[in-house]
């Protein structure tokens, strides 16, 4: 059995109360991405996927740089400061911040392209590569949001600060190939005002990719008036064509009602007359291609783009993509189960889902023991990808039932939007079932333990061929 060596980080500041861990080394397993700021549960998830044993190192053993450094240049516990060589994207001179506190992920980036068919591109690198290629194409980018410069989950680091001089360095502004401007700014927690400004900016600059990112997806609640009155209805009311991009972190991970949902159901309730695109990407390559697509159609097919972005999956190995997938791939609105297609004659149940729940399903122990089950993902929800979905359904000749699985309550998420579309496509040929949480006034449970219990029940029922209509705690399994 292989081993994963892990050390707890010394968190300071806002996240000091939540233990975070860093993968220091591995033996006997092939780990593509060395995560540097993850929870204990994520470490256990990775170890389970690789069939490896976790070895927890004492603090200070094998310690390198990162969040544990102190701004004043004091020595680390267990050793002095170690100089590091310069890497692309790090200030060439006077870069105290770059030399000492540059995230380790950035130091690994130059090696990401050495193995074109291995999953070495994580979510944040895919985003930066998309931005760089868009700038090279001559399309300017404006990005604002709540903690957007660093990224809510410390994943972006778009700006470096010299701790001695206070100088700022923006790698995308120093890109030699760029033929357009890049700007990025943290915005205050006044969503209604900021979103109104960014919406107006996108209308006045239709050739610029304008992006706003929420710190957590449900913070979009504070701008509901702008969304209802202007963003999604501007074309119908005044013939305006906004192309604003919203990045809304979304996913049920036991963080409670106020940090789980980007409220996709509210956007989908307003979806009509092709007035928006809404997507929930499950791979870094898909995110890369979607951003590039939005930039390419700014003038010919402008629409608001709402992307439900990941949180815990930002550094997850199942979400990472290969360089070849970025270089040779394209945006796909539906992703079929490539493995299940090889055994299509055995498939009796097709699970349809979107977003993070797909990774949970694939990581479930029951998945490998269920040859009669295939899992397909709707990467784009709106406009509904009917043609692509028909192709998926026709790929399984002995299909008996279709199951929509989601982690959101029944009255939230995307179920109530996709159901009439699915019923029209199915036309009684197969049974249609729903598995997810019961209808609820609250987006999520207030207890992480209760969340974990319900999440496990959803996964168990999704692969259970003998499931019956039932109500268990907050779980709902039913026929339509």
GROMACS .gro file of C-alpha atoms in nm:
model
  480
    1UNK     CA    1   0.000   0.000   0.000
    2UNK     CA    2   0.124   0.345  -0.089
    3UNK     CA    3   0.156   0.628   0.161
    4UNK     CA    4   0.063   0.996   0.157
    5UNK     CA    5   0.262   1.214   0.395
    6UNK     CA    6   0.059   1.504   0.528
    7UNK     CA    7   0.136   1.795   0.759
    8UNK     CA    8  -0.106   2.032   0.929
    9UNK     CA    9  -0.050   2.393   0.829
   10UNK     CA   10  -0.020   2.686   1.066
   11UNK     CA   11  -0.323   2.889   0.968
   12UNK     CA   12  -0.333   3.253   1.061
   13UNK     CA   13  -0.593   3.522   1.019
   14UNK     CA   14  -0.947   3.454   0.903
   15UNK     CA   15  -0.920   3.075   0.861
   16UNK     CA   16  -0.722   3.008   1.179
   17UNK     CA   17  -0.998   2.802   1.340
   18UNK     CA   18  -1.026   2.544   1.060
   19UNK     CA   19  -0.744   2.286   1.037
   20UNK     CA   20  -0.583   2.273   0.692
   21UNK     CA   21  -0.337   2.020   0.561
   22UNK     CA   22  -0.065   2.002   0.301
   23UNK     CA   23   0.046   1.693   0.108
   24UNK     CA   24   0.424   1.688   0.149
   25UNK     CA   25   0.523   1.365  -0.027
   26UNK     CA   26   0.393   1.030  -0.151
   27UNK     CA   27   0.536   0.681  -0.192
   28UNK     CA   28   0.393   0.393  -0.391
   29UNK     CA   29   0.116   0.599  -0.559
   30UNK     CA   30   0.101   0.832  -0.857
   31UNK     CA   31  -0.033   1.166  -0.734
   32UNK     CA   32  -0.052   1.435  -1.002
   33UNK     CA   33  -0.137   1.736  -0.789
   34UNK     CA   34   0.020   1.807  -0.447
   35UNK     CA   35  -0.253   1.991  -0.260
   36UNK     CA   36  -0.133   2.256  -0.019
   37UNK     CA   37  -0.442   2.390   0.162
   38UNK     CA   38  -0.714   2.129   0.210
   39UNK     CA   39  -0.933   1.992   0.486
   40UNK     CA   40  -0.878   1.659   0.657
   41UNK     CA   41  -1.181   1.509   0.485
   42UNK     CA   42  -1.037   1.597   0.145
   43UNK     CA   43  -0.708   1.429   0.238
   44UNK     CA   44  -0.899   1.115   0.334
   45UNK     CA   45  -1.096   1.134   0.009
   46UNK     CA   46  -0.777   1.149  -0.200
   47UNK     CA   47  -0.618   0.867  -0.001
   48UNK     CA   48  -0.925   0.649  -0.050
   49UNK     CA   49  -0.920   0.712  -0.425
   50UNK     CA   50  -0.555   0.607  -0.444
   51UNK     CA   51  -0.583   0.322  -0.193
   52UNK     CA   52  -0.310   0.482   0.014
   53UNK     CA   53  -0.235   0.514   0.385
   54UNK     CA   54  -0.219   0.862   0.538
   55UNK     CA   55   0.087   0.946   0.748
   56UNK     CA   56   0.049   1.263   0.952
   57UNK     CA   57   0.381   1.442   1.009
   58UNK     CA   58   0.446   1.661   1.314
   59UNK     CA   59   0.440   2.033   1.252
   60UNK     CA   60   0.774   2.158   1.132
   61UNK     CA   61   0.886   1.826   0.981
   62UNK     CA   62   0.952   1.866   0.610
   63UNK     CA   63   0.812   2.218   0.634
   64UNK     CA   64   0.832   2.461   0.344
   65UNK     CA   65   0.675   2.794   0.266
   66UNK     CA   66   0.313   2.894   0.252
   67UNK     CA   67   0.049   3.046   0.474
   68UNK     CA   68   0.252   2.967   0.785
   69UNK     CA   69   0.521   3.227   0.706
   70UNK     CA   70   0.505   3.547   0.906
   71UNK     CA   71   0.516   3.878   0.726
   72UNK     CA   72   0.813   4.011   0.917
   73UNK     CA   73   1.056   3.755   0.777
   74UNK     CA   74   1.098   3.554   1.097
   75UNK     CA   75   1.232   3.204   1.074
   76UNK     CA   76   0.999   2.911   1.029
   77UNK     CA   77   0.962   2.652   1.297
   78UNK     CA   78   1.206   2.372   1.222
   79UNK     CA   79   1.447   2.568   1.002
   80UNK     CA   80   1.545   2.900   0.851
   81UNK     CA   81   1.409   3.066   0.541
   82UNK     CA   82   1.506   2.886   0.224
   83UNK     CA   83   1.568   3.083  -0.096
   84UNK     CA   84   1.376   2.979  -0.402
   85UNK     CA   85   1.453   3.014  -0.770
   86UNK     CA   86   1.242   3.250  -0.979
   87UNK     CA   87   0.951   3.104  -1.175
   88UNK     CA   88   0.737   3.253  -1.453
   89UNK     CA   89   0.478   3.488  -1.309
   90UNK     CA   90   0.696   3.590  -1.015
   91UNK     CA   91   0.851   3.941  -1.005
   92UNK     CA   92   1.206   3.919  -1.141
   93UNK     CA   93   1.356   4.171  -0.897
   94UNK     CA   94   1.275   4.298  -0.552
   95UNK     CA   95   1.016   4.025  -0.518
   96UNK     CA   96   1.033   3.957  -0.148
   97UNK     CA   97   0.678   3.834  -0.158
   98UNK     CA   98   0.742   3.632  -0.470
   99UNK     CA   99   1.051   3.462  -0.334
  100UNK     CA  100   0.915   3.378   0.008
  101UNK     CA  101   0.541   3.331  -0.013
  102UNK     CA  102   0.452   3.242  -0.368
  103UNK     CA  103   0.205   2.952  -0.349
  104UNK     CA  104   0.370   2.622  -0.423
  105UNK     CA  105   0.115   2.552  -0.696
  106UNK     CA  106   0.269   2.834  -0.900
  107UNK     CA  107   0.616   2.687  -0.864
  108UNK     CA  108   0.487   2.361  -1.009
  109UNK     CA  109   0.316   2.527  -1.304
  110UNK     CA  110   0.616   2.531  -1.542
  111UNK     CA  111   0.615   2.150  -1.521
  112UNK     CA  112   0.243   2.116  -1.595
  113UNK     CA  113   0.299   2.074  -1.968
  114UNK     CA  114   0.576   1.816  -1.949
  115UNK     CA  115   0.325   1.529  -1.966
  116UNK     CA  116   0.053   1.629  -2.213
  117UNK     CA  117  -0.181   1.339  -2.135
  118UNK     CA  118  -0.167   1.355  -1.755
  119UNK     CA  119  -0.406   1.557  -1.542
  120UNK     CA  120  -0.172   1.833  -1.437
  121UNK     CA  121  -0.399   2.133  -1.500
  122UNK     CA  122  -0.611   2.225  -1.198
  123UNK     CA  123  -0.902   2.469  -1.198
  124UNK     CA  124  -0.708   2.788  -1.125
  125UNK     CA  125  -0.438   2.713  -1.380
  126UNK     CA  126  -0.703   2.642  -1.644
  127UNK     CA  127  -0.861   2.978  -1.564
  128UNK     CA  128  -0.532   3.165  -1.594
  129UNK     CA  129  -0.451   2.990  -1.921
  130UNK     CA  130  -0.795   3.083  -2.055
  131UNK     CA  131  -0.740   3.446  -1.958
  132UNK     CA  132  -0.394   3.450  -2.115
  133UNK     CA  133  -0.517   3.304  -2.443
  134UNK     CA  134  -0.813   3.546  -2.451
  135UNK     CA  135  -0.574   3.838  -2.403
  136UNK     CA  136  -0.356   3.698  -2.681
  137UNK     CA  137  -0.666   3.694  -2.903
  138UNK     CA  138  -0.705   4.067  -2.840
  139UNK     CA  139  -1.005   4.060  -2.604
  140UNK     CA  140  -0.968   4.275  -2.290
  141UNK     CA  141  -1.071   4.133  -1.951
  142UNK     CA  142  -1.213   4.310  -1.647
  143UNK     CA  143  -1.259   4.099  -1.334
  144UNK     CA  144  -1.398   4.215  -1.002
  145UNK     CA  145  -1.540   4.044  -0.698
  146UNK     CA  146  -1.521   3.978  -0.330
  147UNK     CA  147  -1.164   3.865  -0.256
  148UNK     CA  148  -1.119   3.801  -0.627
  149UNK     CA  149  -0.750   3.895  -0.639
  150UNK     CA  150  -0.648   3.612  -0.411
  151UNK     CA  151  -0.956   3.397  -0.463
  152UNK     CA  152  -1.194   3.306  -0.181
  153UNK     CA  153  -1.023   2.969  -0.141
  154UNK     CA  154  -0.670   3.098  -0.194
  155UNK     CA  155  -0.664   2.946  -0.539
  156UNK     CA  156  -0.605   3.236  -0.779
  157UNK     CA  157  -0.330   3.470  -0.655
  158UNK     CA  158  -0.370   3.707  -0.950
  159UNK     CA  159  -0.168   3.978  -0.773
  160UNK     CA  160   0.157   3.952  -0.576
  161UNK     CA  161   0.251   4.205  -0.311
  162UNK     CA  162   0.606   4.288  -0.205
  163UNK     CA  163   0.596   4.286   0.174
  164UNK     CA  164   0.884   4.536   0.194
  165UNK     CA  165   0.803   4.796  -0.071
  166UNK     CA  166   0.429   4.740  -0.110
  167UNK     CA  167   0.474   4.704  -0.488
  168UNK     CA  168   0.215   4.501  -0.677
  169UNK     CA  169   0.282   4.260  -0.961
  170UNK     CA  170   0.008   4.119  -1.188
  171UNK     CA  171   0.141   3.834  -1.405
  172UNK     CA  172  -0.134   3.867  -1.666
  173UNK     CA  173  -0.042   4.234  -1.710
  174UNK     CA  174   0.315   4.133  -1.787
  175UNK     CA  175   0.222   3.879  -2.055
  176UNK     CA  176   0.431   3.949  -2.364
  177UNK     CA  177   0.178   3.790  -2.601
  178UNK     CA  178  -0.117   3.994  -2.470
  179UNK     CA  179  -0.282   4.225  -2.724
  180UNK     CA  180  -0.540   4.364  -2.481
  181UNK     CA  181  -0.566   4.492  -2.124
  182UNK     CA  182  -0.628   4.292  -1.808
  183UNK     CA  183  -0.757   4.441  -1.483
  184UNK     CA  184  -0.867   4.281  -1.159
  185UNK     CA  185  -1.005   4.450  -0.846
  186UNK     CA  186  -1.150   4.340  -0.515
  187UNK     CA  187  -1.501   4.478  -0.475
  188UNK     CA  188  -1.689   4.559  -0.151
  189UNK     CA  189  -1.971   4.352  -0.007
  190UNK     CA  190  -2.235   4.575  -0.166
  191UNK     CA  191  -2.351   4.332  -0.431
  192UNK     CA  192  -2.643   4.540  -0.557
  193UNK     CA  193  -2.425   4.844  -0.632
  194UNK     CA  194  -2.125   4.654  -0.767
  195UNK     CA  195  -2.326   4.425  -0.993
  196UNK     CA  196  -2.518   4.723  -1.128
  197UNK     CA  197  -2.191   4.895  -1.213
  198UNK     CA  198  -2.041   4.586  -1.378
  199UNK     CA  199  -2.359   4.527  -1.577
  200UNK     CA  200  -2.341   4.881  -1.708
  201UNK     CA  201  -1.972   4.834  -1.786
  202UNK     CA  202  -2.047   4.526  -1.998
  203UNK     CA  203  -2.311   4.720  -2.193
  204UNK     CA  204  -2.079   5.013  -2.259
  205UNK     CA  205  -1.786   4.786  -2.347
  206UNK     CA  206  -1.949   4.499  -2.542
  207UNK     CA  207  -1.615   4.372  -2.670
  208UNK     CA  208  -1.466   4.329  -2.322
  209UNK     CA  209  -1.503   4.016  -2.110
  210UNK     CA  210  -1.648   4.149  -1.783
  211UNK     CA  211  -1.655   3.904  -1.489
  212UNK     CA  212  -1.785   3.937  -1.135
  213UNK     CA  213  -1.718   3.667  -0.874
  214UNK     CA  214  -1.906   3.624  -0.548
  215UNK     CA  215  -1.718   3.521  -0.236
  216UNK     CA  216  -1.983   3.252  -0.192
  217UNK     CA  217  -2.258   3.186  -0.442
  218UNK     CA  218  -2.549   3.281  -0.220
  219UNK     CA  219  -2.409   3.633  -0.184
  220UNK     CA  220  -2.580   3.696  -0.517
  221UNK     CA  221  -2.896   3.739  -0.308
  222UNK     CA  222  -2.784   4.094  -0.239
  223UNK     CA  223  -2.816   4.183  -0.607
  224UNK     CA  224  -3.148   4.021  -0.691
  225UNK     CA  225  -3.302   4.349  -0.808
  226UNK     CA  226  -3.026   4.401  -1.064
  227UNK     CA  227  -3.070   4.044  -1.189
  228UNK     CA  228  -3.449   4.057  -1.216
  229UNK     CA  229  -3.490   4.408  -1.350
  230UNK     CA  230  -3.189   4.438  -1.578
  231UNK     CA  231  -2.956   4.142  -1.633
  232UNK     CA  232  -3.199   3.876  -1.755
  233UNK     CA  233  -3.472   4.102  -1.896
  234UNK     CA  234  -3.267   4.375  -2.068
  235UNK     CA  235  -3.307   4.218  -2.412
  236UNK     CA  236  -3.685   4.183  -2.382
  237UNK     CA  237  -3.739   4.529  -2.231
  238UNK     CA  238  -3.495   4.750  -2.418
  239UNK     CA  239  -3.315   4.540  -2.676
  240UNK     CA  240  -2.992   4.556  -2.476
  241UNK     CA  241  -2.745   4.267  -2.489
  242UNK     CA  242  -2.546   4.233  -2.165
  243UNK     CA  243  -2.273   3.970  -2.160
  244UNK     CA  244  -2.172   3.987  -1.793
  245UNK     CA  245  -2.016   3.669  -1.649
  246UNK     CA  246  -2.106   3.568  -1.292
  247UNK     CA  247  -1.888   3.317  -1.105
  248UNK     CA  248  -2.086   3.174  -0.813
  249UNK     CA  249  -1.915   2.918  -0.584
  250UNK     CA  250  -2.168   2.640  -0.534
  251UNK     CA  251  -2.163   2.297  -0.372
  252UNK     CA  252  -2.298   2.114  -0.067
  253UNK     CA  253  -2.008   2.036   0.164
  254UNK     CA  254  -2.156   2.069   0.512
  255UNK     CA  255  -2.081   2.441   0.551
  256UNK     CA  256  -2.439   2.525   0.640
  257UNK     CA  257  -2.727   2.716   0.477
  258UNK     CA  258  -2.534   3.034   0.400
  259UNK     CA  259  -2.230   2.896   0.217
  260UNK     CA  260  -2.367   2.614   0.004
  261UNK     CA  261  -2.583   2.731  -0.284
  262UNK     CA  262  -2.538   2.977  -0.570
  263UNK     CA  263  -2.919   2.964  -0.603
  264UNK     CA  264  -2.935   2.836  -0.963
  265UNK     CA  265  -3.309   2.784  -0.930
  266UNK     CA  266  -3.365   3.159  -0.917
  267UNK     CA  267  -3.185   3.215  -1.245
  268UNK     CA  268  -3.359   2.920  -1.409
  269UNK     CA  269  -3.700   3.049  -1.306
  270UNK     CA  270  -3.618   3.359  -1.512
  271UNK     CA  271  -3.481   3.165  -1.809
  272UNK     CA  272  -3.682   3.227  -2.128
  273UNK     CA  273  -3.633   3.344  -2.484
  274UNK     CA  274  -3.264   3.244  -2.474
  275UNK     CA  275  -3.177   3.521  -2.229
  276UNK     CA  276  -2.882   3.357  -2.049
  277UNK     CA  277  -2.640   3.068  -2.031
  278UNK     CA  278  -2.604   2.874  -1.706
  279UNK     CA  279  -2.335   2.609  -1.664
  280UNK     CA  280  -2.187   2.388  -1.394
  281UNK     CA  281  -1.851   2.258  -1.517
  282UNK     CA  282  -1.699   1.942  -1.373
  283UNK     CA  283  -1.351   1.963  -1.525
  284UNK     CA  284  -1.085   2.230  -1.555
  285UNK     CA  285  -1.081   2.185  -1.933
  286UNK     CA  286  -1.455   2.249  -1.957
  287UNK     CA  287  -1.413   2.573  -1.760
  288UNK     CA  288  -1.125   2.675  -1.989
  289UNK     CA  289  -1.327   2.618  -2.306
  290UNK     CA  290  -1.640   2.786  -2.166
  291UNK     CA  291  -1.451   3.106  -2.080
  292UNK     CA  292  -1.294   3.111  -2.425
  293UNK     CA  293  -1.632   3.052  -2.588
  294UNK     CA  294  -1.787   3.343  -2.398
  295UNK     CA  295  -1.505   3.572  -2.511
  296UNK     CA  296  -1.539   3.454  -2.872
  297UNK     CA  297  -1.912   3.531  -2.897
  298UNK     CA  298  -1.917   3.866  -2.714
  299UNK     CA  299  -2.017   4.055  -3.029
  300UNK     CA  300  -2.197   3.787  -3.229
  301UNK     CA  301  -2.406   3.613  -2.961
  302UNK     CA  302  -2.388   3.815  -2.636
  303UNK     CA  303  -2.564   3.660  -2.338
  304UNK     CA  304  -2.511   3.672  -1.961
  305UNK     CA  305  -2.316   3.367  -1.845
  306UNK     CA  306  -2.373   3.224  -1.498
  307UNK     CA  307  -2.115   2.964  -1.392
  308UNK     CA  308  -2.156   2.762  -1.074
  309UNK     CA  309  -1.794   2.722  -0.970
  310UNK     CA  310  -1.644   2.464  -0.730
  311UNK     CA  311  -1.506   2.504  -0.381
  312UNK     CA  312  -1.357   2.181  -0.246
  313UNK     CA  313  -1.310   2.058  -0.603
  314UNK     CA  314  -1.075   2.339  -0.702
  315UNK     CA  315  -0.775   2.114  -0.634
  316UNK     CA  316  -0.943   1.776  -0.665
  317UNK     CA  317  -0.756   1.532  -0.893
  318UNK     CA  318  -1.080   1.419  -1.061
  319UNK     CA  319  -1.148   1.775  -1.176
  320UNK     CA  320  -0.797   1.835  -1.311
  321UNK     CA  321  -0.743   1.804  -1.687
  322UNK     CA  322  -0.457   1.724  -1.919
  323UNK     CA  323  -0.285   1.985  -2.138
  324UNK     CA  324  -0.408   1.797  -2.444
  325UNK     CA  325  -0.770   1.839  -2.334
  326UNK     CA  326  -0.715   2.215  -2.329
  327UNK     CA  327  -0.521   2.229  -2.655
  328UNK     CA  328  -0.735   1.995  -2.863
  329UNK     CA  329  -1.072   1.984  -2.687
  330UNK     CA  330  -1.382   2.203  -2.704
  331UNK     CA  331  -1.679   2.301  -2.488
  332UNK     CA  332  -1.924   2.011  -2.447
  333UNK     CA  333  -2.271   2.082  -2.315
  334UNK     CA  334  -2.324   1.719  -2.206
  335UNK     CA  335  -2.060   1.466  -2.100
  336UNK     CA  336  -2.152   1.102  -2.138
  337UNK     CA  337  -2.005   0.817  -1.933
  338UNK     CA  338  -1.714   0.711  -2.156
  339UNK     CA  339  -1.656   0.391  -1.962
  340UNK     CA  340  -2.023   0.292  -1.956
  341UNK     CA  341  -2.052   0.339  -2.332
  342UNK     CA  342  -1.807   0.048  -2.368
  343UNK     CA  343  -2.059  -0.176  -2.186
  344UNK     CA  344  -2.373  -0.008  -2.316
  345UNK     CA  345  -2.564  -0.337  -2.346
  346UNK     CA  346  -2.544  -0.384  -1.968
  347UNK     CA  347  -2.669  -0.039  -1.871
  348UNK     CA  348  -3.022  -0.037  -1.729
  349UNK     CA  349  -3.017   0.287  -1.531
  350UNK     CA  350  -2.885   0.623  -1.644
  351UNK     CA  351  -2.803   0.875  -1.372
  352UNK     CA  352  -2.823   1.235  -1.488
  353UNK     CA  353  -2.664   1.501  -1.271
  354UNK     CA  354  -2.475   1.828  -1.276
  355UNK     CA  355  -2.177   1.964  -1.087
  356UNK     CA  356  -2.013   1.839  -0.768
  357UNK     CA  357  -2.251   1.549  -0.707
  358UNK     CA  358  -2.092   1.378  -1.009
  359UNK     CA  359  -1.754   1.361  -0.833
  360UNK     CA  360  -1.923   1.226  -0.520
  361UNK     CA  361  -2.098   0.958  -0.727
  362UNK     CA  362  -1.780   0.854  -0.906
  363UNK     CA  363  -1.585   0.838  -0.578
  364UNK     CA  364  -1.852   0.625  -0.411
  365UNK     CA  365  -1.743   0.267  -0.335
  366UNK     CA  366  -2.061   0.130  -0.492
  367UNK     CA  367  -1.985   0.288  -0.830
  368UNK     CA  368  -1.732   0.026  -0.941
  369UNK     CA  369  -1.974  -0.250  -0.840
  370UNK     CA  370  -2.263  -0.118  -1.051
  371UNK     CA  371  -2.208  -0.214  -1.418
  372UNK     CA  372  -2.578  -0.160  -1.489
  373UNK     CA  373  -2.549   0.212  -1.405
  374UNK     CA  374  -2.413   0.491  -1.626
  375UNK     CA  375  -2.357   0.852  -1.515
  376UNK     CA  376  -2.393   1.144  -1.755
  377UNK     CA  377  -2.339   1.511  -1.673
  378UNK     CA  378  -2.527   1.817  -1.788
  379UNK     CA  379  -2.248   2.073  -1.805
  380UNK     CA  380  -2.482   2.335  -1.951
  381UNK     CA  381  -2.827   2.363  -1.799
  382UNK     CA  382  -2.963   2.659  -1.989
  383UNK     CA  383  -3.028   2.670  -2.279
  384UNK     CA  384  -3.120   2.306  -2.229
  385UNK     CA  385  -2.896   2.074  -2.438
  386UNK     CA  386  -3.177   1.861  -2.578
  387UNK     CA  387  -3.002   1.729  -2.890
  388UNK     CA  388  -2.691   1.618  -2.702
  389UNK     CA  389  -2.898   1.452  -2.432
  390UNK     CA  390  -3.098   1.255  -2.689
  391UNK     CA  391  -2.772   1.116  -2.823
  392UNK     CA  392  -2.676   1.003  -2.473
  393UNK     CA  393  -3.009   0.827  -2.419
  394UNK     CA  394  -2.990   0.651  -2.754
  395UNK     CA  395  -2.645   0.512  -2.666
  396UNK     CA  396  -2.798   0.260  -2.420
  397UNK     CA  397  -3.026   0.013  -2.601
  398UNK     CA  398  -3.154  -0.169  -2.291
  399UNK     CA  399  -3.213   0.135  -2.073
  400UNK     CA  400  -3.502   0.099  -1.828
  401UNK     CA  401  -3.499   0.413  -1.616
  402UNK     CA  402  -3.352   0.759  -1.588
  403UNK     CA  403  -3.268   0.902  -1.246
  404UNK     CA  404  -3.201   1.268  -1.181
  405UNK     CA  405  -2.967   1.298  -0.880
  406UNK     CA  406  -2.889   1.625  -0.706
  407UNK     CA  407  -2.766   1.731  -0.364
  408UNK     CA  408  -2.992   2.038  -0.341
  409UNK     CA  409  -3.348   2.019  -0.203
  410UNK     CA  410  -3.619   1.929  -0.455
  411UNK     CA  411  -3.742   2.288  -0.486
  412UNK     CA  412  -3.387   2.417  -0.543
  413UNK     CA  413  -3.104   2.327  -0.774
  414UNK     CA  414  -3.198   2.254  -1.135
  415UNK     CA  415  -3.449   1.967  -1.102
  416UNK     CA  416  -3.763   2.171  -1.151
  417UNK     CA  417  -3.611   2.330  -1.462
  418UNK     CA  418  -3.491   2.009  -1.627
  419UNK     CA  419  -3.793   1.793  -1.538
  420UNK     CA  420  -4.032   1.918  -1.812
  421UNK     CA  421  -3.752   1.893  -2.066
  422UNK     CA  422  -3.676   1.536  -1.961
  423UNK     CA  423  -4.043   1.439  -1.968
  424UNK     CA  424  -4.076   1.574  -2.321
  425UNK     CA  425  -3.770   1.379  -2.438
  426UNK     CA  426  -3.860   1.056  -2.258
  427UNK     CA  427  -4.229   1.052  -2.359
  428UNK     CA  428  -4.299   0.751  -2.137
  429UNK     CA  429  -4.029   0.527  -2.290
  430UNK     CA  430  -3.842   0.501  -1.961
  431UNK     CA  431  -3.921   0.559  -1.594
  432UNK     CA  432  -3.808   0.895  -1.460
  433UNK     CA  433  -3.708   0.923  -1.094
  434UNK     CA  434  -3.571   1.192  -0.866
  435UNK     CA  435  -3.320   1.141  -0.584
  436UNK     CA  436  -3.222   1.433  -0.367
  437UNK     CA  437  -3.314   1.622  -0.055
  438UNK     CA  438  -3.674   1.698   0.037
  439UNK     CA  439  -3.827   2.035  -0.037
  440UNK     CA  440  -3.691   2.281   0.216
  441UNK     CA  441  -3.710   2.649   0.303
  442UNK     CA  442  -3.340   2.639   0.394
  443UNK     CA  443  -3.079   2.565   0.126
  444UNK     CA  444  -2.886   2.318   0.343
  445UNK     CA  445  -2.860   2.151   0.682
  446UNK     CA  446  -2.708   2.342   0.969
  447UNK     CA  447  -2.516   2.036   1.087
  448UNK     CA  448  -2.216   1.892   0.902
  449UNK     CA  449  -2.290   1.548   1.047
  450UNK     CA  450  -2.648   1.561   0.923
  451UNK     CA  451  -2.523   1.679   0.585
  452UNK     CA  452  -2.283   1.384   0.559
  453UNK     CA  453  -2.556   1.138   0.654
  454UNK     CA  454  -2.798   1.269   0.392
  455UNK     CA  455  -2.528   1.292   0.126
  456UNK     CA  456  -2.438   0.927   0.181
  457UNK     CA  457  -2.803   0.827   0.156
  458UNK     CA  458  -2.833   1.005  -0.178
  459UNK     CA  459  -2.531   0.818  -0.312
  460UNK     CA  460  -2.652   0.481  -0.181
  461UNK     CA  461  -2.996   0.519  -0.337
  462UNK     CA  462  -2.852   0.636  -0.668
  463UNK     CA  463  -2.684   0.297  -0.721
  464UNK     CA  464  -2.953   0.080  -0.559
  465UNK     CA  465  -3.147  -0.106  -0.833
  466UNK     CA  466  -3.420  -0.207  -0.587
  467UNK     CA  467  -3.495   0.143  -0.455
  468UNK     CA  468  -3.853   0.220  -0.371
  469UNK     CA  469  -4.040   0.544  -0.314
  470UNK     CA  470  -3.932   0.660   0.030
  471UNK     CA  471  -3.874   0.949   0.265
  472UNK     CA  472  -3.573   0.916   0.494
  473UNK     CA  473  -3.478   1.211   0.709
  474UNK     CA  474  -3.431   1.483   0.444
  475UNK     CA  475  -3.390   1.238   0.154
  476UNK     CA  476  -3.657   1.206  -0.114
  477UNK     CA  477  -3.679   0.924  -0.366
  478UNK     CA  478  -3.981   0.935  -0.592
  479UNK     CA  479  -4.125   0.868  -0.934
  480UNK     CA  480  -4.250   1.158  -1.144
   0.00000   0.00000   0.00000
